[in-house]
Amino acid sequence: YHQFAYKQHSSTIKMKFAAAATVAFAASANAFAPATTGNRATQLSAMKDDFAKVGAAALAGAAIFGATLPAQAITKSELNQLSYLQVKGTGLANRCSEVIGEDTITPKGGSRLVDLCIEPKAWAVEEEIGKAGKTEKKFVNSKVMTRQTYTLEGIEGSIKTDGGNIVFVEEEGIDYAPTTVQLPGGERVPFLFTVKELVAKGNGGAFKPGFQMGGDFSVPSYRTGLFLDPKGRGGTTGYDMAVALPGLQSGEEGDAELFKENNKTFDVGQGRIEMEVNKVNAEESEIGGVFVASQPGDTDMGSKVPKKILTKGIFYAKIQ
């Protein structure tokens, strides 16, 4: 009887996950749709124009991503009840846990933010659109091509206070994920989804629904120095020129035409993220909410101009 009851409970959790996934899929399709809510007062100034171009307020997705009903949520405690075989092949390992509750958590001295999970739901890439003889930059919805390995997980860091406001400093965890998205025309844009060295400043001294925090983070190169391109050129190893094209790399101008391709660089960019808490469970010390992030894409080790990428989704974390 107990075995039957356990299987029935596990089946219920799976059904809840399927329902939640369906709602999340529908939400992602409209993640960058216009919203009626206004821009929040603490929005990062550098991202104001970006959000306006996508036709959405900074955290307009809060209503969309929060549309999943509590009964359909997969909480951390429910996830911990599933075995490896029950999770395998379901995509559940790529999802962030949901939080149920609208409590308040005031971190104490020495507290840490642990198990931070950041799950993207929608992506947009900045493109130059030509119309009536003019070109303008707009964000175009894109489709993720990476398998379900693009969620950041296990991130943790210290919680400090500055003028009575919470400040989160990211320290370690699975804080980067190589990801590729595809534009409607078929072009694929690789980028390193990350929040490395994030310093997020909040607008209050307690985690509660409506609490917001945001800040800058570093974006390392999509490729490392040991990567070799098809012609064997690399940053710290490999050839220093395209051996098969000597005619283009000799003479008075040398390799000027192929300089960027021959001289590989490890570019480090900068991104921004804004997060808003909409669920707090004080009993489990859990918080959950939505985020919007902006960052540069891949430069192909210095040979291409990076595209700007907007990512929108949900996050989960615990206060320790």
PDB file of C-alpha atoms in Angstrom:
ATOM      1  CA  TYR A   1       0.000   0.000   0.000  1.00  0.00           C
ATOM      2  CA  HIS A   2       2.786   2.431   0.935  1.00  0.00           C
ATOM      3  CA  GLN A   3       4.588   1.708  -2.338  1.00  0.00           C
ATOM      4  CA  PHE A   4       1.380   2.399  -4.274  1.00  0.00           C
ATOM      5  CA  ALA A   5       0.836   5.652  -2.366  1.00  0.00           C
ATOM      6  CA  TYR A   6       4.415   6.778  -3.115  1.00  0.00           C
ATOM      7  CA  LYS A   7       4.008   6.054  -6.827  1.00  0.00           C
ATOM      8  CA  GLN A   8       0.686   7.868  -6.887  1.00  0.00           C
ATOM      9  CA  HIS A   9       2.279  10.923  -5.185  1.00  0.00           C
ATOM     10  CA  SER A  10       5.190  10.887  -7.644  1.00  0.00           C
ATOM     11  CA  SER A  11       2.728  10.672 -10.523  1.00  0.00           C
ATOM     12  CA  THR A  12       0.891  13.702  -9.154  1.00  0.00           C
ATOM     13  CA  ILE A  13       4.130  15.688  -9.046  1.00  0.00           C
ATOM     14  CA  LYS A  14       4.880  14.739 -12.657  1.00  0.00           C
ATOM     15  CA  MET A  15       1.400  15.834 -13.744  1.00  0.00           C
ATOM     16  CA  LYS A  16       1.893  19.155 -11.952  1.00  0.00           C
ATOM     17  CA  PHE A  17       5.226  19.593 -13.721  1.00  0.00           C
ATOM     18  CA  ALA A  18       3.641  18.933 -17.121  1.00  0.00           C
ATOM     19  CA  ALA A  19       0.917  21.493 -16.452  1.00  0.00           C
ATOM     20  CA  ALA A  20       3.462  24.048 -15.266  1.00  0.00           C
ATOM     21  CA  ALA A  21       5.622  23.458 -18.341  1.00  0.00           C
ATOM     22  CA  THR A  22       2.629  24.078 -20.596  1.00  0.00           C
ATOM     23  CA  VAL A  23       1.896  27.423 -18.946  1.00  0.00           C
ATOM     24  CA  ALA A  24       5.583  28.388 -19.043  1.00  0.00           C
ATOM     25  CA  PHE A  25       5.748  27.583 -22.760  1.00  0.00           C
ATOM     26  CA  ALA A  26       2.756  29.773 -23.469  1.00  0.00           C
ATOM     27  CA  ALA A  27       4.280  32.536 -21.362  1.00  0.00           C
ATOM     28  CA  SER A  28       7.609  32.436 -23.179  1.00  0.00           C
ATOM     29  CA  ALA A  29       5.917  33.094 -26.501  1.00  0.00           C
ATOM     30  CA  ASN A  30       4.584  36.408 -25.153  1.00  0.00           C
ATOM     31  CA  ALA A  31       7.463  37.298 -22.862  1.00  0.00           C
ATOM     32  CA  PHE A  32       8.374  40.380 -24.892  1.00  0.00           C
ATOM     33  CA  ALA A  33       4.801  41.475 -25.648  1.00  0.00           C
ATOM     34  CA  PRO A  34       3.725  45.032 -24.723  1.00  0.00           C
ATOM     35  CA  ALA A  35       2.561  45.456 -21.166  1.00  0.00           C
ATOM     36  CA  THR A  36       0.456  48.073 -19.453  1.00  0.00           C
ATOM     37  CA  THR A  37       2.593  48.396 -16.337  1.00  0.00           C
ATOM     38  CA  GLY A  38       4.995  51.333 -16.160  1.00  0.00           C
ATOM     39  CA  ASN A  39       8.758  51.298 -15.810  1.00  0.00           C
ATOM     40  CA  ARG A  40       9.819  50.885 -12.182  1.00  0.00           C
ATOM     41  CA  ALA A  41      11.581  53.818 -10.538  1.00  0.00           C
ATOM     42  CA  THR A  42      14.751  51.896  -9.748  1.00  0.00           C
ATOM     43  CA  GLN A  43      15.274  50.566 -13.273  1.00  0.00           C
ATOM     44  CA  LEU A  44      18.918  50.579 -14.331  1.00  0.00           C
ATOM     45  CA  SER A  45      19.421  53.594 -16.584  1.00  0.00           C
ATOM     46  CA  ALA A  46      21.495  51.726 -19.164  1.00  0.00           C
ATOM     47  CA  MET A  47      18.654  49.281 -19.831  1.00  0.00           C
ATOM     48  CA  LYS A  48      15.768  51.740 -20.207  1.00  0.00           C
ATOM     49  CA  ASP A  49      16.124  52.088 -23.970  1.00  0.00           C
ATOM     50  CA  ASP A  50      16.539  48.341 -24.422  1.00  0.00           C
ATOM     51  CA  PHE A  51      13.272  47.520 -22.672  1.00  0.00           C
ATOM     52  CA  ALA A  52      11.480  50.239 -24.604  1.00  0.00           C
ATOM     53  CA  LYS A  53      12.694  48.722 -27.892  1.00  0.00           C
ATOM     54  CA  VAL A  54      11.190  45.361 -27.020  1.00  0.00           C
ATOM     55  CA  GLY A  55       7.952  47.116 -26.172  1.00  0.00           C
ATOM     56  CA  ALA A  56       7.889  45.990 -22.533  1.00  0.00           C
ATOM     57  CA  ALA A  57       8.520  47.483 -19.132  1.00  0.00           C
ATOM     58  CA  ALA A  58      11.532  46.326 -17.129  1.00  0.00           C
ATOM     59  CA  LEU A  59       9.733  43.582 -15.285  1.00  0.00           C
ATOM     60  CA  ALA A  60       6.491  43.325 -17.224  1.00  0.00           C
ATOM     61  CA  GLY A  61       7.047  39.590 -17.334  1.00  0.00           C
ATOM     62  CA  ALA A  62       6.242  39.368 -13.627  1.00  0.00           C
ATOM     63  CA  ALA A  63       2.567  38.876 -14.364  1.00  0.00           C
ATOM     64  CA  ILE A  64       3.319  36.467 -17.198  1.00  0.00           C
ATOM     65  CA  PHE A  65       5.881  34.272 -15.476  1.00  0.00           C
ATOM     66  CA  GLY A  66       3.868  34.410 -12.268  1.00  0.00           C
ATOM     67  CA  ALA A  67       0.835  33.064 -14.111  1.00  0.00           C
ATOM     68  CA  THR A  68       1.630  29.503 -13.050  1.00  0.00           C
ATOM     69  CA  LEU A  69      -0.846  28.561 -10.363  1.00  0.00           C
ATOM     70  CA  PRO A  70       0.535  27.479  -6.965  1.00  0.00           C
ATOM     71  CA  ALA A  71      -1.152  24.094  -7.414  1.00  0.00           C
ATOM     72  CA  GLN A  72       0.923  23.511 -10.554  1.00  0.00           C
ATOM     73  CA  ALA A  73       4.243  24.627  -9.062  1.00  0.00           C
ATOM     74  CA  ILE A  74       7.124  22.225  -8.548  1.00  0.00           C
ATOM     75  CA  THR A  75       8.600  23.233  -5.216  1.00  0.00           C
ATOM     76  CA  LYS A  76      12.048  22.343  -3.910  1.00  0.00           C
ATOM     77  CA  SER A  77      10.637  19.901  -1.364  1.00  0.00           C
ATOM     78  CA  GLU A  78       8.656  18.083  -4.069  1.00  0.00           C
ATOM     79  CA  LEU A  79      11.690  17.976  -6.345  1.00  0.00           C
ATOM     80  CA  ASN A  80      13.776  16.407  -3.571  1.00  0.00           C
ATOM     81  CA  GLN A  81      11.278  13.548  -3.344  1.00  0.00           C
ATOM     82  CA  LEU A  82      11.923  12.452  -6.933  1.00  0.00           C
ATOM     83  CA  SER A  83      14.567   9.883  -7.775  1.00  0.00           C
ATOM     84  CA  TYR A  84      17.154  10.238 -10.531  1.00  0.00           C
ATOM     85  CA  LEU A  85      15.177   8.008 -12.894  1.00  0.00           C
ATOM     86  CA  GLN A  86      12.012  10.036 -12.296  1.00  0.00           C
ATOM     87  CA  VAL A  87      13.817  13.248 -13.256  1.00  0.00           C
ATOM     88  CA  LYS A  88      15.874  11.835 -16.143  1.00  0.00           C
ATOM     89  CA  GLY A  89      14.581  12.838 -19.564  1.00  0.00           C
ATOM     90  CA  THR A  90      11.796  15.087 -18.248  1.00  0.00           C
ATOM     91  CA  GLY A  91      13.633  18.433 -18.470  1.00  0.00           C
ATOM     92  CA  LEU A  92      12.951  18.994 -14.787  1.00  0.00           C
ATOM     93  CA  ALA A  93      16.682  19.265 -14.022  1.00  0.00           C
ATOM     94  CA  ASN A  94      16.788  22.404 -16.202  1.00  0.00           C
ATOM     95  CA  ARG A  95      13.984  24.093 -14.282  1.00  0.00           C
ATOM     96  CA  CYS A  96      14.123  26.334 -11.244  1.00  0.00           C
ATOM     97  CA  SER A  97      11.912  25.408  -8.327  1.00  0.00           C
ATOM     98  CA  GLU A  98       8.824  27.484  -7.634  1.00  0.00           C
ATOM     99  CA  VAL A  99       8.098  29.227  -4.337  1.00  0.00           C
ATOM    100  CA  ILE A 100       4.694  29.425  -2.654  1.00  0.00           C
ATOM    101  CA  GLY A 101       3.980  32.169  -0.153  1.00  0.00           C
ATOM    102  CA  GLU A 102       4.129  35.930   0.304  1.00  0.00           C
ATOM    103  CA  ASP A 103       6.064  36.243   3.545  1.00  0.00           C
ATOM    104  CA  THR A 104       8.982  38.466   4.548  1.00  0.00           C
ATOM    105  CA  ILE A 105      12.571  37.426   5.282  1.00  0.00           C
ATOM    106  CA  THR A 106      15.004  39.843   6.909  1.00  0.00           C
ATOM    107  CA  PRO A 107      18.574  38.523   6.527  1.00  0.00           C
ATOM    108  CA  LYS A 108      20.826  38.639   9.566  1.00  0.00           C
ATOM    109  CA  GLY A 109      24.509  39.467   9.708  1.00  0.00           C
ATOM    110  CA  GLY A 110      26.619  36.859   7.911  1.00  0.00           C
ATOM    111  CA  SER A 111      23.682  35.525   5.888  1.00  0.00           C
ATOM    112  CA  ARG A 112      24.267  34.031   2.471  1.00  0.00           C
ATOM    113  CA  LEU A 113      22.163  33.615  -0.643  1.00  0.00           C
ATOM    114  CA  VAL A 114      22.552  29.972  -1.722  1.00  0.00           C
ATOM    115  CA  ASP A 115      21.118  27.586  -4.331  1.00  0.00           C
ATOM    116  CA  LEU A 116      20.422  30.531  -6.640  1.00  0.00           C
ATOM    117  CA  CYS A 117      18.866  29.194  -9.830  1.00  0.00           C
ATOM    118  CA  ILE A 118      18.328  31.402 -12.904  1.00  0.00           C
ATOM    119  CA  GLU A 119      16.155  29.939 -15.661  1.00  0.00           C
ATOM    120  CA  PRO A 120      15.687  31.872 -18.940  1.00  0.00           C
ATOM    121  CA  LYS A 121      12.250  31.730 -20.546  1.00  0.00           C
ATOM    122  CA  ALA A 122      12.649  34.016 -23.566  1.00  0.00           C
ATOM    123  CA  TRP A 123      15.434  35.657 -25.568  1.00  0.00           C
ATOM    124  CA  ALA A 124      15.686  38.665 -27.903  1.00  0.00           C
ATOM    125  CA  VAL A 125      18.638  39.796 -30.048  1.00  0.00           C
ATOM    126  CA  GLU A 126      19.295  43.373 -31.180  1.00  0.00           C
ATOM    127  CA  GLU A 127      19.270  43.654 -34.979  1.00  0.00           C
ATOM    128  CA  GLU A 128      19.402  46.452 -37.532  1.00  0.00           C
ATOM    129  CA  ILE A 129      16.065  46.548 -39.335  1.00  0.00           C
ATOM    130  CA  GLY A 130      15.783  48.380 -42.652  1.00  0.00           C
ATOM    131  CA  LYS A 131      12.529  50.123 -43.549  1.00  0.00           C
ATOM    132  CA  ALA A 132      11.753  52.864 -46.089  1.00  0.00           C
ATOM    133  CA  GLY A 133      15.439  53.489 -46.752  1.00  0.00           C
ATOM    134  CA  LYS A 134      16.234  53.836 -43.054  1.00  0.00           C
ATOM    135  CA  THR A 135      17.786  51.426 -40.604  1.00  0.00           C
ATOM    136  CA  GLU A 136      17.055  51.220 -36.903  1.00  0.00           C
ATOM    137  CA  LYS A 137      18.030  48.850 -34.127  1.00  0.00           C
ATOM    138  CA  LYS A 138      15.285  46.634 -32.747  1.00  0.00           C
ATOM    139  CA  PHE A 139      15.177  43.548 -30.585  1.00  0.00           C
ATOM    140  CA  VAL A 140      13.970  40.466 -32.407  1.00  0.00           C
ATOM    141  CA  ASN A 141      12.510  37.443 -30.645  1.00  0.00           C
ATOM    142  CA  SER A 142      14.721  34.376 -31.028  1.00  0.00           C
ATOM    143  CA  LYS A 143      14.506  30.643 -30.431  1.00  0.00           C
ATOM    144  CA  VAL A 144      16.914  28.753 -28.184  1.00  0.00           C
ATOM    145  CA  MET A 145      18.841  26.012 -29.990  1.00  0.00           C
ATOM    146  CA  THR A 146      20.801  24.713 -26.998  1.00  0.00           C
ATOM    147  CA  ARG A 147      19.558  21.565 -25.302  1.00  0.00           C
ATOM    148  CA  GLN A 148      18.227  21.900 -21.799  1.00  0.00           C
ATOM    149  CA  THR A 149      21.528  22.885 -20.190  1.00  0.00           C
ATOM    150  CA  TYR A 150      21.201  26.680 -20.236  1.00  0.00           C
ATOM    151  CA  THR A 151      19.927  27.228 -16.679  1.00  0.00           C
ATOM    152  CA  LEU A 152      22.380  28.548 -14.067  1.00  0.00           C
ATOM    153  CA  GLU A 153      22.318  26.571 -10.821  1.00  0.00           C
ATOM    154  CA  GLY A 154      23.940  26.308  -7.397  1.00  0.00           C
ATOM    155  CA  ILE A 155      25.089  29.928  -7.340  1.00  0.00           C
ATOM    156  CA  GLU A 156      25.845  31.418  -3.948  1.00  0.00           C
ATOM    157  CA  GLY A 157      27.343  34.489  -2.385  1.00  0.00           C
ATOM    158  CA  SER A 158      27.339  36.791   0.611  1.00  0.00           C
ATOM    159  CA  ILE A 159      24.580  39.179   1.634  1.00  0.00           C
ATOM    160  CA  LYS A 160      25.679  42.564   2.912  1.00  0.00           C
ATOM    161  CA  THR A 161      23.911  45.797   3.755  1.00  0.00           C
ATOM    162  CA  ASP A 162      24.643  49.253   2.407  1.00  0.00           C
ATOM    163  CA  GLY A 163      22.628  52.101   3.858  1.00  0.00           C
ATOM    164  CA  GLY A 164      19.986  49.680   5.059  1.00  0.00           C
ATOM    165  CA  ASN A 165      19.655  48.059   1.620  1.00  0.00           C
ATOM    166  CA  ILE A 166      20.547  44.466   0.767  1.00  0.00           C
ATOM    167  CA  VAL A 167      23.588  43.883  -1.453  1.00  0.00           C
ATOM    168  CA  PHE A 168      24.249  40.432  -2.949  1.00  0.00           C
ATOM    169  CA  VAL A 169      27.808  39.594  -4.067  1.00  0.00           C
ATOM    170  CA  GLU A 170      28.080  36.480  -6.266  1.00  0.00           C
ATOM    171  CA  GLU A 171      31.022  34.220  -5.398  1.00  0.00           C
ATOM    172  CA  GLU A 172      30.710  30.733  -6.875  1.00  0.00           C
ATOM    173  CA  GLY A 173      28.510  28.083  -8.484  1.00  0.00           C
ATOM    174  CA  ILE A 174      27.532  27.013 -12.006  1.00  0.00           C
ATOM    175  CA  ASP A 175      27.401  30.652 -13.043  1.00  0.00           C
ATOM    176  CA  TYR A 176      27.840  30.357 -16.824  1.00  0.00           C
ATOM    177  CA  ALA A 177      26.229  28.337 -19.612  1.00  0.00           C
ATOM    178  CA  PRO A 178      27.203  28.436 -23.325  1.00  0.00           C
ATOM    179  CA  THR A 179      23.947  29.086 -25.182  1.00  0.00           C
ATOM    180  CA  THR A 180      22.915  29.583 -28.800  1.00  0.00           C
ATOM    181  CA  VAL A 181      19.750  31.257 -30.081  1.00  0.00           C
ATOM    182  CA  GLN A 182      18.429  31.439 -33.634  1.00  0.00           C
ATOM    183  CA  LEU A 183      16.931  34.492 -35.320  1.00  0.00           C
ATOM    184  CA  PRO A 184      13.857  34.221 -37.586  1.00  0.00           C
ATOM    185  CA  GLY A 185      16.099  34.394 -40.685  1.00  0.00           C
ATOM    186  CA  GLY A 186      18.109  31.373 -39.562  1.00  0.00           C
ATOM    187  CA  GLU A 187      21.205  33.160 -38.223  1.00  0.00           C
ATOM    188  CA  ARG A 188      22.495  31.620 -35.008  1.00  0.00           C
ATOM    189  CA  VAL A 189      23.925  33.784 -32.229  1.00  0.00           C
ATOM    190  CA  PRO A 190      26.111  32.112 -29.579  1.00  0.00           C
ATOM    191  CA  PHE A 191      26.682  33.761 -26.212  1.00  0.00           C
ATOM    192  CA  LEU A 192      27.856  32.854 -22.713  1.00  0.00           C
ATOM    193  CA  PHE A 193      24.831  33.231 -20.445  1.00  0.00           C
ATOM    194  CA  THR A 194      26.330  34.195 -17.098  1.00  0.00           C
ATOM    195  CA  VAL A 195      26.170  36.304 -13.920  1.00  0.00           C
ATOM    196  CA  LYS A 196      29.847  36.076 -12.966  1.00  0.00           C
ATOM    197  CA  GLU A 197      31.014  38.599 -10.338  1.00  0.00           C
ATOM    198  CA  LEU A 198      27.481  39.962  -9.981  1.00  0.00           C
ATOM    199  CA  VAL A 199      27.000  42.714  -7.411  1.00  0.00           C
ATOM    200  CA  ALA A 200      23.251  43.259  -7.060  1.00  0.00           C
ATOM    201  CA  LYS A 201      21.994  46.152  -4.939  1.00  0.00           C
ATOM    202  CA  GLY A 202      18.473  46.026  -3.520  1.00  0.00           C
ATOM    203  CA  ASN A 203      15.895  48.667  -2.678  1.00  0.00           C
ATOM    204  CA  GLY A 204      15.211  47.529   0.889  1.00  0.00           C
ATOM    205  CA  GLY A 205      16.454  45.598   3.870  1.00  0.00           C
ATOM    206  CA  ALA A 206      14.121  42.588   3.605  1.00  0.00           C
ATOM    207  CA  PHE A 207      13.106  40.062   0.976  1.00  0.00           C
ATOM    208  CA  LYS A 208       9.368  40.409   0.341  1.00  0.00           C
ATOM    209  CA  PRO A 209       7.047  40.541  -2.677  1.00  0.00           C
ATOM    210  CA  GLY A 210       8.002  43.613  -4.692  1.00  0.00           C
ATOM    211  CA  PHE A 211      11.631  43.678  -3.490  1.00  0.00           C
ATOM    212  CA  GLN A 212      13.962  44.551  -6.380  1.00  0.00           C
ATOM    213  CA  MET A 213      17.702  44.296  -6.845  1.00  0.00           C
ATOM    214  CA  GLY A 214      20.007  44.657  -9.811  1.00  0.00           C
ATOM    215  CA  GLY A 215      23.580  45.282 -10.860  1.00  0.00           C
ATOM    216  CA  ASP A 216      26.446  44.585 -13.242  1.00  0.00           C
ATOM    217  CA  PHE A 217      28.249  41.329 -13.951  1.00  0.00           C
ATOM    218  CA  SER A 218      31.206  40.201 -16.082  1.00  0.00           C
ATOM    219  CA  VAL A 219      30.757  38.315 -19.364  1.00  0.00           C
ATOM    220  CA  PRO A 220      33.846  36.210 -20.209  1.00  0.00           C
ATOM    221  CA  SER A 221      34.701  35.183 -23.752  1.00  0.00           C
ATOM    222  CA  TYR A 222      32.561  32.422 -25.278  1.00  0.00           C
ATOM    223  CA  ARG A 223      35.817  30.686 -26.356  1.00  0.00           C
ATOM    224  CA  THR A 224      38.934  30.106 -24.248  1.00  0.00           C
ATOM    225  CA  GLY A 225      42.557  30.550 -25.282  1.00  0.00           C
ATOM    226  CA  LEU A 226      42.989  26.840 -26.066  1.00  0.00           C
ATOM    227  CA  PHE A 227      40.243  26.866 -28.714  1.00  0.00           C
ATOM    228  CA  LEU A 228      41.480  26.323 -32.277  1.00  0.00           C
ATOM    229  CA  ASP A 229      39.519  27.607 -35.267  1.00  0.00           C
ATOM    230  CA  PRO A 230      39.175  25.569 -38.513  1.00  0.00           C
ATOM    231  CA  LYS A 231      42.554  26.870 -39.711  1.00  0.00           C
ATOM    232  CA  GLY A 232      44.344  25.885 -36.516  1.00  0.00           C
ATOM    233  CA  ARG A 233      44.639  29.406 -35.082  1.00  0.00           C
ATOM    234  CA  GLY A 234      44.190  29.980 -31.358  1.00  0.00           C
ATOM    235  CA  GLY A 235      44.754  32.441 -28.545  1.00  0.00           C
ATOM    236  CA  THR A 236      47.491  30.698 -26.554  1.00  0.00           C
ATOM    237  CA  THR A 237      48.311  27.828 -28.912  1.00  0.00           C
ATOM    238  CA  GLY A 238      48.049  26.901 -32.579  1.00  0.00           C
ATOM    239  CA  TYR A 239      49.171  28.789 -35.694  1.00  0.00           C
ATOM    240  CA  ASP A 240      49.488  32.577 -35.709  1.00  0.00           C
ATOM    241  CA  MET A 241      48.265  32.851 -39.300  1.00  0.00           C
ATOM    242  CA  ALA A 242      46.136  31.007 -41.838  1.00  0.00           C
ATOM    243  CA  VAL A 243      48.731  28.656 -43.325  1.00  0.00           C
ATOM    244  CA  ALA A 244      46.574  27.901 -46.374  1.00  0.00           C
ATOM    245  CA  LEU A 245      46.334  31.576 -47.384  1.00  0.00           C
ATOM    246  CA  PRO A 246      49.937  32.879 -47.556  1.00  0.00           C
ATOM    247  CA  GLY A 247      49.177  35.260 -50.424  1.00  0.00           C
ATOM    248  CA  LEU A 248      46.769  37.269 -48.279  1.00  0.00           C
ATOM    249  CA  GLN A 249      49.271  37.599 -45.436  1.00  0.00           C
ATOM    250  CA  SER A 250      52.436  38.752 -47.180  1.00  0.00           C
ATOM    251  CA  GLY A 251      53.611  41.934 -48.839  1.00  0.00           C
ATOM    252  CA  GLU A 252      53.657  45.484 -47.555  1.00  0.00           C
ATOM    253  CA  GLU A 253      50.383  45.301 -45.654  1.00  0.00           C
ATOM    254  CA  GLY A 254      51.172  41.932 -44.084  1.00  0.00           C
ATOM    255  CA  ASP A 255      48.099  40.235 -42.653  1.00  0.00           C
ATOM    256  CA  ALA A 256      46.064  43.450 -42.350  1.00  0.00           C
ATOM    257  CA  GLU A 257      43.134  41.885 -44.178  1.00  0.00           C
ATOM    258  CA  LEU A 258      42.994  38.930 -41.792  1.00  0.00           C
ATOM    259  CA  PHE A 259      44.329  40.670 -38.691  1.00  0.00           C
ATOM    260  CA  LYS A 260      41.241  40.131 -36.535  1.00  0.00           C
ATOM    261  CA  GLU A 261      40.963  36.480 -37.552  1.00  0.00           C
ATOM    262  CA  ASN A 262      44.668  35.791 -36.945  1.00  0.00           C
ATOM    263  CA  ASN A 263      45.016  37.637 -33.639  1.00  0.00           C
ATOM    264  CA  LYS A 264      42.686  35.927 -31.199  1.00  0.00           C
ATOM    265  CA  THR A 265      41.658  37.819 -28.065  1.00  0.00           C
ATOM    266  CA  PHE A 266      39.881  36.855 -24.848  1.00  0.00           C
ATOM    267  CA  ASP A 267      37.227  39.562 -24.625  1.00  0.00           C
ATOM    268  CA  VAL A 268      35.482  40.260 -21.317  1.00  0.00           C
ATOM    269  CA  GLY A 269      32.267  42.239 -21.592  1.00  0.00           C
ATOM    270  CA  GLN A 270      29.771  43.573 -19.104  1.00  0.00           C
ATOM    271  CA  GLY A 271      26.111  42.794 -18.570  1.00  0.00           C
ATOM    272  CA  ARG A 272      23.291  43.932 -16.315  1.00  0.00           C
ATOM    273  CA  ILE A 273      20.518  42.079 -14.543  1.00  0.00           C
ATOM    274  CA  GLU A 274      17.423  43.170 -12.676  1.00  0.00           C
ATOM    275  CA  MET A 275      15.534  40.844 -10.376  1.00  0.00           C
ATOM    276  CA  GLU A 276      12.182  41.237  -8.648  1.00  0.00           C
ATOM    277  CA  VAL A 277      10.948  38.991  -5.852  1.00  0.00           C
ATOM    278  CA  ASN A 278       7.278  37.985  -6.070  1.00  0.00           C
ATOM    279  CA  LYS A 279       7.160  34.916  -3.797  1.00  0.00           C
ATOM    280  CA  VAL A 280       8.672  34.375  -0.324  1.00  0.00           C
ATOM    281  CA  ASN A 281       8.391  31.308   1.913  1.00  0.00           C
ATOM    282  CA  ALA A 282       9.755  32.223   5.350  1.00  0.00           C
ATOM    283  CA  GLU A 283       9.385  28.676   6.729  1.00  0.00           C
ATOM    284  CA  GLU A 284      11.685  27.242   4.043  1.00  0.00           C
ATOM    285  CA  SER A 285      13.788  30.454   3.726  1.00  0.00           C
ATOM    286  CA  GLU A 286      13.028  30.537   0.002  1.00  0.00           C
ATOM    287  CA  ILE A 287      12.519  33.411  -2.418  1.00  0.00           C
ATOM    288  CA  GLY A 288      11.458  33.381  -6.060  1.00  0.00           C
ATOM    289  CA  GLY A 289      10.727  35.895  -8.771  1.00  0.00           C
ATOM    290  CA  VAL A 290      11.502  37.140 -12.267  1.00  0.00           C
ATOM    291  CA  PHE A 291      14.557  38.669 -13.922  1.00  0.00           C
ATOM    292  CA  VAL A 292      15.607  40.568 -17.017  1.00  0.00           C
ATOM    293  CA  ALA A 293      19.248  40.533 -18.164  1.00  0.00           C
ATOM    294  CA  SER A 294      21.173  42.306 -20.921  1.00  0.00           C
ATOM    295  CA  GLN A 295      24.597  41.191 -22.133  1.00  0.00           C
ATOM    296  CA  PRO A 296      26.857  41.073 -25.213  1.00  0.00           C
ATOM    297  CA  GLY A 297      27.108  37.964 -27.373  1.00  0.00           C
ATOM    298  CA  ASP A 298      30.121  36.115 -28.779  1.00  0.00           C
ATOM    299  CA  THR A 299      32.893  38.067 -30.562  1.00  0.00           C
ATOM    300  CA  ASP A 300      34.456  34.960 -32.154  1.00  0.00           C
ATOM    301  CA  MET A 301      37.620  35.821 -30.188  1.00  0.00           C
ATOM    302  CA  GLY A 302      37.778  39.401 -31.414  1.00  0.00           C
ATOM    303  CA  SER A 303      36.847  39.039 -35.082  1.00  0.00           C
ATOM    304  CA  LYS A 304      33.166  40.016 -34.833  1.00  0.00           C
ATOM    305  CA  VAL A 305      31.131  42.798 -33.261  1.00  0.00           C
ATOM    306  CA  PRO A 306      29.040  41.272 -30.439  1.00  0.00           C
ATOM    307  CA  LYS A 307      25.266  41.467 -30.607  1.00  0.00           C
ATOM    308  CA  LYS A 308      23.278  42.643 -27.595  1.00  0.00           C
ATOM    309  CA  ILE A 309      21.049  39.958 -26.089  1.00  0.00           C
ATOM    310  CA  LEU A 310      18.111  40.333 -23.707  1.00  0.00           C
ATOM    311  CA  THR A 311      17.090  37.383 -21.550  1.00  0.00           C
ATOM    312  CA  LYS A 312      13.945  37.138 -19.431  1.00  0.00           C
ATOM    313  CA  GLY A 313      12.943  34.386 -17.029  1.00  0.00           C
ATOM    314  CA  ILE A 314      12.529  33.280 -13.415  1.00  0.00           C
ATOM    315  CA  PHE A 315      14.839  32.678 -10.446  1.00  0.00           C
ATOM    316  CA  TYR A 316      14.876  30.795  -7.160  1.00  0.00           C
ATOM    317  CA  ALA A 317      17.148  31.092  -4.102  1.00  0.00           C
ATOM    318  CA  LYS A 318      17.443  30.264  -0.407  1.00  0.00           C
ATOM    319  CA  ILE A 319      18.590  32.474   2.447  1.00  0.00           C
ATOM    320  CA  GLN A 320      21.068  30.725   4.728  1.00  0.00           C
TER     321      GLN A 320
END
